[in-house]
Amino acid sequence: MSEQEYFPVVSNNLPKHIKKGHQLVFSRQDLSAREADMFALMIAHMKVEDWHNVTPHYEFSSQQLSEWLHVESKHVGSNLSPVANRLASRKIGIKLETDKGDVEFDYRPLFKHIAYKNGVLRMVPNDMLKSEYIEYNQGFALINTRNFFDVKKEYSKRLYELLSRFKDKGFEMHSQNINELKGVFGLLDEAGKLKKDKGSFKNNSVFMKRCIRESIKELSEHPQIKKELLFLESPQGDKGFELIKKGRSITGIKFLFRWIKLGTVDELNQHDAIKTIKELELKRLQNSIQLSEPELEALAISYRYVGHEEKAMKVEESLAKRHLQQNHTDNEQDELSSLMDKLDSLSELSDNPDY
């Protein structure tokens, strides 16, 4: 074995999360659903220490691949070998800002080597992407591994990991430029133009239907994802997003969603759940007291624990709407503060004339 080769031990337990750095999440990549699964499998097992003065080599047995990627054991080779072959030539575009403030994309191969042989998948990441793989100073997406593998369509997978970047309540997702989103969904070439085989996406209505609406539909109907991710309706009635327009043209998209805390569900028991429901609902209904956000979260979790899914969703929807209203209020307050600062500056420049 070369001194530069290192084979991290791959556990038979699938990691709960895929930790994907901000640059990778917002990179331009065009992976099929199965290619995205194989790439995510490596990222899920990758640790920072794997890269200590070496380039790591990851190996997965046919048994692991069969179990984790839901492929019949006798068909692992025939299904995954051609996928590995295609994945070996894939590049991703990493977003860079020049000294002049211009935005450019640097395209680099994902892998130095990838092959499926003798029942073993070997993946060697490109060390030119080392910082993108393991540096999280710009933040990262924490993606539920099993849910990611279970999502069927490539654009739904991309949206799921994109939204997973914004699980922290203190870090909201700003509106996204529609052309930048087309790059994130793998529709643009290295020159920033639509790829030849993606010509139908020139029409924004096609992009909205296939990449946004259909992806939100798949995620919101997934039996597990719908318990962790709540999509809200816009004032125009669109589920999960609000269009940003300039005249009649769509220039951007604001995703409307809220991640739901589920961690404490496992800590409950039937008695505690019923007690929580009784106390909080009586407080709300008999005393007409509006519940706090932590109380609403506890109520939703309790309803879910006792199997009242519709009640839980109703509470979570109310919680999410309140969260959105708070964001709008904060934004308006920011706009007011900015306006007052500008007026103060103008008053000083013009010797503060009388009204």
mmCIF file of C-alpha atoms in Angstrom:
data_model
loop_
_atom_site.group_PDB
_atom_site.id
_atom_site.type_symbol
_atom_site.label_atom_id
_atom_site.label_comp_id
_atom_site.label_asym_id
_atom_site.label_seq_id
_atom_site.Cartn_x
_atom_site.Cartn_y
_atom_site.Cartn_z
ATOM 1 C CA MET A 1 0.000 0.000 0.000
ATOM 2 C CA SER A 2 1.271 3.491 -0.907
ATOM 3 C CA GLU A 3 2.054 5.862 1.960
ATOM 4 C CA GLN A 4 -0.531 8.230 0.498
ATOM 5 C CA GLU A 5 -3.359 5.689 0.622
ATOM 6 C CA TYR A 6 -5.638 5.295 3.611
ATOM 7 C CA PHE A 7 -8.667 3.049 3.932
ATOM 8 C CA PRO A 8 -10.968 4.271 6.733
ATOM 9 C CA VAL A 9 -12.975 1.524 8.395
ATOM 10 C CA VAL A 10 -16.532 1.603 7.069
ATOM 11 C CA SER A 11 -18.933 0.520 9.799
ATOM 12 C CA ASN A 12 -21.847 -1.781 9.023
ATOM 13 C CA ASN A 13 -24.068 0.786 10.727
ATOM 14 C CA LEU A 14 -25.284 3.434 8.313
ATOM 15 C CA PRO A 15 -24.496 6.916 9.708
ATOM 16 C CA LYS A 16 -27.637 8.771 10.783
ATOM 17 C CA HIS A 17 -26.667 11.963 8.973
ATOM 18 C CA ILE A 18 -24.791 13.128 5.907
ATOM 19 C CA LYS A 19 -22.760 16.206 6.840
ATOM 20 C CA LYS A 20 -22.335 18.268 3.693
ATOM 21 C CA GLY A 21 -20.453 21.584 3.647
ATOM 22 C CA HIS A 22 -22.085 24.795 2.393
ATOM 23 C CA GLN A 23 -19.949 24.938 -0.748
ATOM 24 C CA LEU A 24 -20.953 21.419 -1.792
ATOM 25 C CA VAL A 25 -24.629 22.079 -1.075
ATOM 26 C CA PHE A 26 -24.655 25.181 -3.280
ATOM 27 C CA SER A 27 -22.353 23.779 -5.962
ATOM 28 C CA ARG A 28 -23.469 23.118 -9.518
ATOM 29 C CA GLN A 29 -23.851 19.385 -9.929
ATOM 30 C CA ASP A 30 -25.855 17.214 -12.278
ATOM 31 C CA LEU A 31 -26.228 13.790 -10.682
ATOM 32 C CA SER A 32 -28.928 11.229 -11.329
ATOM 33 C CA ALA A 33 -30.818 9.955 -8.285
ATOM 34 C CA ARG A 34 -28.655 6.822 -8.077
ATOM 35 C CA GLU A 35 -25.426 8.781 -8.612
ATOM 36 C CA ALA A 36 -26.470 11.169 -5.845
ATOM 37 C CA ASP A 37 -27.039 8.176 -3.544
ATOM 38 C CA MET A 38 -23.569 6.744 -4.191
ATOM 39 C CA PHE A 39 -21.930 10.139 -3.689
ATOM 40 C CA ALA A 40 -23.900 10.683 -0.463
ATOM 41 C CA LEU A 41 -22.859 7.236 0.781
ATOM 42 C CA MET A 42 -19.219 8.321 0.716
ATOM 43 C CA ILE A 43 -19.953 11.731 2.314
ATOM 44 C CA ALA A 44 -21.958 10.065 5.092
ATOM 45 C CA HIS A 45 -18.916 7.990 6.098
ATOM 46 C CA MET A 46 -16.310 10.727 5.585
ATOM 47 C CA LYS A 47 -14.647 12.213 8.670
ATOM 48 C CA VAL A 48 -12.215 15.108 8.923
ATOM 49 C CA GLU A 49 -9.477 12.864 10.334
ATOM 50 C CA ASP A 50 -9.672 10.637 7.235
ATOM 51 C CA TRP A 51 -7.769 13.333 5.340
ATOM 52 C CA HIS A 52 -4.804 13.649 7.710
ATOM 53 C CA ASN A 53 -1.887 13.960 5.245
ATOM 54 C CA VAL A 54 -3.490 11.379 2.909
ATOM 55 C CA THR A 55 -6.258 10.921 0.380
ATOM 56 C CA PRO A 56 -8.771 8.438 1.824
ATOM 57 C CA HIS A 57 -10.042 5.413 -0.137
ATOM 58 C CA TYR A 58 -13.540 4.241 0.789
ATOM 59 C CA GLU A 59 -14.662 0.672 0.139
ATOM 60 C CA PHE A 60 -18.209 -0.713 0.371
ATOM 61 C CA SER A 61 -19.161 -4.370 0.054
ATOM 62 C CA SER A 62 -22.004 -5.572 -2.135
ATOM 63 C CA GLN A 63 -23.873 -6.565 1.046
ATOM 64 C CA GLN A 64 -23.649 -3.010 2.424
ATOM 65 C CA LEU A 65 -24.673 -1.519 -0.911
ATOM 66 C CA SER A 66 -27.627 -3.887 -1.189
ATOM 67 C CA GLU A 67 -28.904 -3.024 2.281
ATOM 68 C CA TRP A 68 -28.309 0.721 2.248
ATOM 69 C CA LEU A 69 -29.275 1.533 -1.346
ATOM 70 C CA HIS A 70 -32.184 -0.937 -1.500
ATOM 71 C CA VAL A 71 -30.780 -3.012 -4.374
ATOM 72 C CA GLU A 72 -31.335 -6.766 -4.576
ATOM 73 C CA SER A 73 -28.053 -8.470 -3.712
ATOM 74 C CA LYS A 74 -27.953 -10.437 -6.971
ATOM 75 C CA HIS A 75 -28.359 -7.229 -8.989
ATOM 76 C CA VAL A 76 -25.864 -4.979 -7.177
ATOM 77 C CA GLY A 77 -23.166 -5.330 -9.847
ATOM 78 C CA SER A 78 -25.420 -4.883 -12.870
ATOM 79 C CA ASN A 79 -27.160 -1.883 -11.308
ATOM 80 C CA LEU A 80 -24.272 -0.034 -9.710
ATOM 81 C CA SER A 81 -21.303 -0.736 -11.996
ATOM 82 C CA PRO A 82 -22.598 1.520 -14.822
ATOM 83 C CA VAL A 83 -23.551 4.176 -12.255
ATOM 84 C CA ALA A 84 -20.005 4.140 -10.864
ATOM 85 C CA ASN A 85 -18.670 4.454 -14.406
ATOM 86 C CA ARG A 86 -20.755 7.585 -15.053
ATOM 87 C CA LEU A 87 -20.015 9.063 -11.652
ATOM 88 C CA ALA A 88 -16.268 8.789 -12.313
ATOM 89 C CA SER A 89 -16.550 11.503 -14.981
ATOM 90 C CA ARG A 90 -18.830 13.887 -13.078
ATOM 91 C CA LYS A 91 -17.664 17.400 -12.247
ATOM 92 C CA ILE A 92 -19.118 19.973 -9.886
ATOM 93 C CA GLY A 93 -18.940 23.747 -10.081
ATOM 94 C CA ILE A 94 -17.679 25.460 -6.932
ATOM 95 C CA LYS A 95 -18.812 29.052 -6.458
ATOM 96 C CA LEU A 96 -15.978 31.580 -6.170
ATOM 97 C CA GLU A 97 -15.962 35.352 -5.680
ATOM 98 C CA THR A 98 -13.181 37.324 -7.379
ATOM 99 C CA ASP A 99 -11.399 40.325 -5.831
ATOM 100 C CA LYS A 100 -13.663 42.534 -7.966
ATOM 101 C CA GLY A 101 -16.772 40.941 -6.469
ATOM 102 C CA ASP A 102 -17.644 38.925 -9.569
ATOM 103 C CA VAL A 103 -19.035 35.404 -9.134
ATOM 104 C CA GLU A 104 -17.346 32.556 -11.004
ATOM 105 C CA PHE A 105 -17.596 28.765 -10.926
ATOM 106 C CA ASP A 106 -14.594 26.466 -10.860
ATOM 107 C CA TYR A 107 -15.392 22.981 -12.181
ATOM 108 C CA ARG A 108 -13.519 20.040 -10.721
ATOM 109 C CA PRO A 109 -13.982 16.239 -10.901
ATOM 110 C CA LEU A 110 -15.621 14.674 -7.839
ATOM 111 C CA PHE A 111 -13.313 11.656 -7.813
ATOM 112 C CA LYS A 112 -9.744 10.638 -8.505
ATOM 113 C CA HIS A 113 -10.985 7.100 -9.003
ATOM 114 C CA ILE A 114 -14.181 5.115 -8.597
ATOM 115 C CA ALA A 115 -14.847 1.515 -9.590
ATOM 116 C CA TYR A 116 -17.038 -1.457 -8.795
ATOM 117 C CA LYS A 117 -15.098 -4.721 -9.015
ATOM 118 C CA ASN A 118 -15.367 -8.170 -7.425
ATOM 119 C CA GLY A 119 -18.321 -7.132 -5.306
ATOM 120 C CA VAL A 120 -16.587 -4.059 -3.863
ATOM 121 C CA LEU A 121 -17.202 -0.380 -4.624
ATOM 122 C CA ARG A 122 -14.043 1.712 -4.178
ATOM 123 C CA MET A 123 -14.349 5.505 -4.113
ATOM 124 C CA VAL A 124 -11.373 7.855 -4.005
ATOM 125 C CA PRO A 125 -12.393 11.527 -3.675
ATOM 126 C CA ASN A 126 -10.548 14.236 -5.570
ATOM 127 C CA ASP A 127 -8.107 15.865 -3.149
ATOM 128 C CA MET A 128 -8.519 19.173 -5.035
ATOM 129 C CA LEU A 129 -11.918 19.286 -3.314
ATOM 130 C CA LYS A 130 -10.542 18.505 0.146
ATOM 131 C CA SER A 131 -11.606 21.837 1.679
ATOM 132 C CA GLU A 132 -15.100 21.564 0.197
ATOM 133 C CA TYR A 133 -15.431 18.039 1.574
ATOM 134 C CA ILE A 134 -14.387 18.671 5.159
ATOM 135 C CA GLU A 135 -14.292 22.397 5.988
ATOM 136 C CA TYR A 136 -17.521 23.583 7.605
ATOM 137 C CA ASN A 137 -16.608 27.191 8.508
ATOM 138 C CA GLN A 138 -19.343 28.442 6.141
ATOM 139 C CA GLY A 139 -21.853 26.060 7.714
ATOM 140 C CA PHE A 140 -23.202 22.722 6.568
ATOM 141 C CA ALA A 141 -26.332 20.711 5.832
ATOM 142 C CA LEU A 142 -27.168 17.885 8.222
ATOM 143 C CA ILE A 143 -29.146 15.518 5.994
ATOM 144 C CA ASN A 144 -31.105 12.517 7.282
ATOM 145 C CA THR A 145 -29.327 9.660 5.479
ATOM 146 C CA ARG A 146 -32.156 7.115 5.252
ATOM 147 C CA ASN A 147 -34.669 9.740 4.172
ATOM 148 C CA PHE A 148 -32.266 10.989 1.501
ATOM 149 C CA PHE A 149 -31.816 7.476 0.089
ATOM 150 C CA ASP A 150 -35.570 6.912 0.232
ATOM 151 C CA VAL A 151 -36.410 9.992 -1.889
ATOM 152 C CA LYS A 152 -36.829 8.766 -5.459
ATOM 153 C CA LYS A 153 -36.333 11.750 -7.798
ATOM 154 C CA GLU A 154 -33.070 13.582 -8.404
ATOM 155 C CA TYR A 155 -34.526 17.101 -8.072
ATOM 156 C CA SER A 156 -36.329 16.167 -4.852
ATOM 157 C CA LYS A 157 -33.039 14.924 -3.405
ATOM 158 C CA ARG A 158 -31.365 18.186 -4.365
ATOM 159 C CA LEU A 159 -34.093 20.272 -2.738
ATOM 160 C CA TYR A 160 -34.013 18.112 0.404
ATOM 161 C CA GLU A 161 -30.301 18.676 0.927
ATOM 162 C CA LEU A 162 -30.654 22.377 0.071
ATOM 163 C CA LEU A 163 -33.345 22.891 2.723
ATOM 164 C CA SER A 164 -31.351 20.753 5.178
ATOM 165 C CA ARG A 165 -28.744 23.539 5.148
ATOM 166 C CA PHE A 166 -31.225 25.737 7.058
ATOM 167 C CA LYS A 167 -32.343 23.711 10.074
ATOM 168 C CA ASP A 168 -31.099 26.267 12.594
ATOM 169 C CA LYS A 169 -33.850 28.719 13.610
ATOM 170 C CA GLY A 170 -31.285 31.505 13.808
ATOM 171 C CA PHE A 171 -30.212 31.083 10.197
ATOM 172 C CA GLU A 172 -32.977 31.758 7.706
ATOM 173 C CA MET A 173 -32.842 30.971 4.006
ATOM 174 C CA HIS A 174 -32.968 34.131 1.908
ATOM 175 C CA SER A 175 -34.758 34.319 -1.424
ATOM 176 C CA GLN A 176 -32.823 32.544 -4.163
ATOM 177 C CA ASN A 177 -32.092 33.922 -7.622
ATOM 178 C CA ILE A 178 -33.830 31.672 -10.145
ATOM 179 C CA ASN A 179 -30.795 31.380 -12.428
ATOM 180 C CA GLU A 180 -28.568 30.398 -9.508
ATOM 181 C CA LEU A 181 -31.157 27.769 -8.548
ATOM 182 C CA LYS A 182 -31.027 26.372 -12.069
ATOM 183 C CA GLY A 183 -27.307 25.892 -11.525
ATOM 184 C CA VAL A 184 -27.883 24.183 -8.169
ATOM 185 C CA PHE A 185 -30.334 21.798 -9.849
ATOM 186 C CA GLY A 186 -27.715 20.879 -12.479
ATOM 187 C CA LEU A 187 -29.260 22.584 -15.504
ATOM 188 C CA LEU A 188 -26.367 24.896 -16.461
ATOM 189 C CA ASP A 189 -23.080 24.157 -18.240
ATOM 190 C CA GLU A 190 -19.663 25.591 -17.391
ATOM 191 C CA ALA A 191 -20.474 28.759 -19.329
ATOM 192 C CA GLY A 192 -23.604 29.292 -17.256
ATOM 193 C CA LYS A 193 -25.906 28.427 -20.170
ATOM 194 C CA LEU A 194 -28.617 25.781 -20.190
ATOM 195 C CA LYS A 195 -27.203 22.377 -21.112
ATOM 196 C CA LYS A 196 -28.211 21.070 -24.527
ATOM 197 C CA ASP A 197 -30.269 18.246 -23.029
ATOM 198 C CA LYS A 198 -32.009 20.658 -20.627
ATOM 199 C CA GLY A 199 -33.454 23.011 -23.236
ATOM 200 C CA SER A 200 -37.041 22.636 -22.032
ATOM 201 C CA PHE A 201 -36.058 24.328 -18.743
ATOM 202 C CA LYS A 202 -35.577 27.627 -20.576
ATOM 203 C CA ASN A 203 -39.251 28.121 -19.836
ATOM 204 C CA ASN A 204 -39.453 29.034 -16.151
ATOM 205 C CA SER A 205 -42.832 27.322 -15.843
ATOM 206 C CA VAL A 206 -41.157 23.992 -16.714
ATOM 207 C CA PHE A 207 -38.447 24.605 -14.110
ATOM 208 C CA MET A 208 -41.047 25.516 -11.492
ATOM 209 C CA LYS A 209 -43.114 22.411 -12.231
ATOM 210 C CA ARG A 210 -40.369 19.783 -12.379
ATOM 211 C CA CYS A 211 -37.748 21.093 -9.967
ATOM 212 C CA ILE A 212 -39.818 22.988 -7.415
ATOM 213 C CA ARG A 213 -43.493 21.972 -7.316
ATOM 214 C CA GLU A 214 -42.979 18.245 -7.965
ATOM 215 C CA SER A 215 -40.071 18.122 -5.504
ATOM 216 C CA ILE A 216 -42.085 19.827 -2.765
ATOM 217 C CA LYS A 217 -44.948 17.423 -3.459
ATOM 218 C CA GLU A 218 -42.706 14.353 -3.111
ATOM 219 C CA LEU A 219 -41.063 15.628 0.079
ATOM 220 C CA SER A 220 -44.339 16.712 1.696
ATOM 221 C CA GLU A 221 -45.943 13.319 0.997
ATOM 222 C CA HIS A 222 -43.002 11.224 2.211
ATOM 223 C CA PRO A 223 -44.136 9.404 5.399
ATOM 224 C CA GLN A 224 -41.026 10.366 7.401
ATOM 225 C CA ILE A 225 -39.992 13.687 5.885
ATOM 226 C CA LYS A 226 -43.455 15.176 6.436
ATOM 227 C CA LYS A 227 -42.883 14.638 10.170
ATOM 228 C CA GLU A 228 -39.720 16.732 10.167
ATOM 229 C CA LEU A 229 -40.273 19.296 7.416
ATOM 230 C CA LEU A 230 -43.356 21.486 7.114
ATOM 231 C CA PHE A 231 -44.099 23.446 3.918
ATOM 232 C CA LEU A 232 -46.206 26.595 4.253
ATOM 233 C CA GLU A 233 -48.536 28.234 1.785
ATOM 234 C CA SER A 234 -47.700 31.612 0.274
ATOM 235 C CA PRO A 235 -50.278 34.439 0.188
ATOM 236 C CA GLN A 236 -50.827 33.418 -3.453
ATOM 237 C CA GLY A 237 -51.633 29.827 -2.451
ATOM 238 C CA ASP A 238 -48.375 28.187 -3.617
ATOM 239 C CA LYS A 239 -47.243 25.407 -1.285
ATOM 240 C CA GLY A 240 -43.707 25.749 -0.016
ATOM 241 C CA PHE A 241 -42.577 28.828 -1.923
ATOM 242 C CA GLU A 242 -43.296 32.420 -2.867
ATOM 243 C CA LEU A 243 -42.347 33.823 -6.273
ATOM 244 C CA ILE A 244 -40.221 36.956 -6.547
ATOM 245 C CA LYS A 245 -41.148 38.838 -9.700
ATOM 246 C CA LYS A 246 -39.985 41.843 -11.682
ATOM 247 C CA GLY A 247 -42.976 42.777 -13.767
ATOM 248 C CA ARG A 248 -44.188 39.492 -15.207
ATOM 249 C CA SER A 249 -40.799 37.785 -15.069
ATOM 250 C CA ILE A 250 -39.853 35.408 -12.245
ATOM 251 C CA THR A 251 -36.509 36.522 -10.827
ATOM 252 C CA GLY A 252 -36.329 34.492 -7.627
ATOM 253 C CA ILE A 253 -37.949 32.099 -5.188
ATOM 254 C CA LYS A 254 -38.443 32.372 -1.445
ATOM 255 C CA PHE A 255 -38.876 28.910 0.055
ATOM 256 C CA LEU A 256 -41.481 28.765 2.823
ATOM 257 C CA PHE A 257 -40.737 25.917 5.207
ATOM 258 C CA ARG A 258 -40.049 25.052 8.805
ATOM 259 C CA TRP A 259 -38.094 22.204 10.347
ATOM 260 C CA ILE A 260 -39.880 20.503 13.225
ATOM 261 C CA LYS A 261 -38.005 19.338 16.321
ATOM 262 C CA LEU A 262 -38.563 15.623 16.803
ATOM 263 C CA GLY A 263 -35.743 14.724 19.144
ATOM 264 C CA THR A 264 -37.807 14.731 22.312
ATOM 265 C CA VAL A 265 -40.451 12.312 20.988
ATOM 266 C CA ASP A 266 -38.336 9.363 22.114
ATOM 267 C CA GLU A 267 -38.081 10.807 25.618
ATOM 268 C CA LEU A 268 -41.851 10.845 26.149
ATOM 269 C CA ASN A 269 -44.146 8.179 27.517
ATOM 270 C CA GLN A 270 -47.913 7.845 27.144
ATOM 271 C CA HIS A 271 -48.630 9.359 30.548
ATOM 272 C CA ASP A 272 -46.438 12.441 29.933
ATOM 273 C CA ALA A 273 -47.909 12.997 26.464
ATOM 274 C CA ILE A 274 -51.514 12.872 27.705
ATOM 275 C CA LYS A 275 -50.642 15.158 30.641
ATOM 276 C CA THR A 276 -49.022 17.710 28.297
ATOM 277 C CA ILE A 277 -52.013 17.683 25.931
ATOM 278 C CA LYS A 278 -54.468 18.132 28.806
ATOM 279 C CA GLU A 279 -52.574 20.989 30.460
ATOM 280 C CA LEU A 280 -51.815 22.970 27.313
ATOM 281 C CA GLU A 281 -55.181 22.516 25.622
ATOM 282 C CA LEU A 282 -57.031 23.537 28.802
ATOM 283 C CA LYS A 283 -54.767 26.563 29.109
ATOM 284 C CA ARG A 284 -55.567 27.502 25.507
ATOM 285 C CA LEU A 285 -59.296 26.701 25.428
ATOM 286 C CA GLN A 286 -60.527 27.477 28.961
ATOM 287 C CA ASN A 287 -58.307 30.430 29.737
ATOM 288 C CA SER A 288 -57.945 31.797 26.181
ATOM 289 C CA ILE A 289 -54.170 32.069 26.595
ATOM 290 C CA GLN A 290 -52.008 31.933 23.485
ATOM 291 C CA LEU A 291 -49.387 29.232 23.867
ATOM 292 C CA SER A 292 -45.704 30.057 23.490
ATOM 293 C CA GLU A 293 -43.582 28.529 20.733
ATOM 294 C CA PRO A 294 -41.943 25.999 23.115
ATOM 295 C CA GLU A 295 -45.415 25.032 24.374
ATOM 296 C CA LEU A 296 -46.685 24.571 20.830
ATOM 297 C CA GLU A 297 -43.693 22.382 20.020
ATOM 298 C CA ALA A 298 -44.340 20.270 23.139
ATOM 299 C CA LEU A 299 -48.024 19.970 22.221
ATOM 300 C CA ALA A 300 -47.256 18.887 18.647
ATOM 301 C CA ILE A 301 -44.759 16.285 19.841
ATOM 302 C CA SER A 302 -47.273 14.933 22.370
ATOM 303 C CA TYR A 303 -50.029 14.640 19.779
ATOM 304 C CA ARG A 304 -47.657 12.832 17.449
ATOM 305 C CA TYR A 305 -46.589 10.448 20.220
ATOM 306 C CA VAL A 306 -50.176 9.356 20.923
ATOM 307 C CA GLY A 307 -50.875 8.904 17.212
ATOM 308 C CA HIS A 308 -52.959 12.007 16.479
ATOM 309 C CA GLU A 309 -51.026 13.005 13.347
ATOM 310 C CA GLU A 310 -53.604 15.499 12.029
ATOM 311 C CA LYS A 311 -53.698 17.365 15.346
ATOM 312 C CA ALA A 312 -49.896 17.487 15.416
ATOM 313 C CA MET A 313 -49.742 18.871 11.886
ATOM 314 C CA LYS A 314 -52.347 21.523 12.710
ATOM 315 C CA VAL A 315 -50.338 22.709 15.718
ATOM 316 C CA GLU A 316 -47.109 22.718 13.676
ATOM 317 C CA GLU A 317 -48.761 24.696 10.889
ATOM 318 C CA SER A 318 -49.896 27.315 13.413
ATOM 319 C CA LEU A 319 -46.383 27.394 14.853
ATOM 320 C CA ALA A 320 -44.866 27.855 11.408
ATOM 321 C CA LYS A 321 -47.262 30.658 10.451
ATOM 322 C CA ARG A 322 -46.387 32.478 13.656
ATOM 323 C CA HIS A 323 -42.707 32.019 12.824
ATOM 324 C CA LEU A 324 -43.256 33.500 9.342
ATOM 325 C CA GLN A 325 -45.213 36.456 10.700
ATOM 326 C CA GLN A 326 -42.376 37.153 13.136
ATOM 327 C CA ASN A 327 -39.877 37.102 10.243
ATOM 328 C CA HIS A 328 -41.992 39.576 8.264
ATOM 329 C CA THR A 329 -42.246 41.849 11.312
ATOM 330 C CA ASP A 330 -38.471 41.685 11.802
ATOM 331 C CA ASN A 331 -37.907 42.504 8.121
ATOM 332 C CA GLU A 332 -40.264 45.492 8.285
ATOM 333 C CA GLN A 333 -38.498 46.712 11.425
ATOM 334 C CA ASP A 334 -35.133 46.411 9.665
ATOM 335 C CA GLU A 335 -36.497 48.396 6.707
ATOM 336 C CA LEU A 336 -37.832 51.095 9.065
ATOM 337 C CA SER A 337 -34.494 51.351 10.904
ATOM 338 C CA SER A 338 -32.628 51.622 7.605
ATOM 339 C CA LEU A 339 -35.038 54.317 6.370
ATOM 340 C CA MET A 340 -34.669 56.373 9.578
ATOM 341 C CA ASP A 341 -30.873 56.189 9.352
ATOM 342 C CA LYS A 342 -30.994 57.489 5.768
ATOM 343 C CA LEU A 343 -33.374 60.302 6.717
ATOM 344 C CA ASP A 344 -31.120 61.331 9.597
ATOM 345 C CA SER A 345 -28.149 61.479 7.229
ATOM 346 C CA LEU A 346 -30.093 63.550 4.691
ATOM 347 C CA SER A 347 -31.260 65.923 7.445
ATOM 348 C CA GLU A 348 -27.666 66.583 8.483
ATOM 349 C CA LEU A 349 -26.559 67.177 4.879
ATOM 350 C CA SER A 350 -29.407 69.633 4.226
ATOM 351 C CA ASP A 351 -29.109 71.507 7.560
ATOM 352 C CA ASN A 352 -32.345 69.922 8.841
ATOM 353 C CA PRO A 353 -34.910 72.292 7.208
ATOM 354 C CA ASP A 354 -38.316 72.773 8.824
ATOM 355 C CA TYR A 355 -41.305 70.703 7.665
#
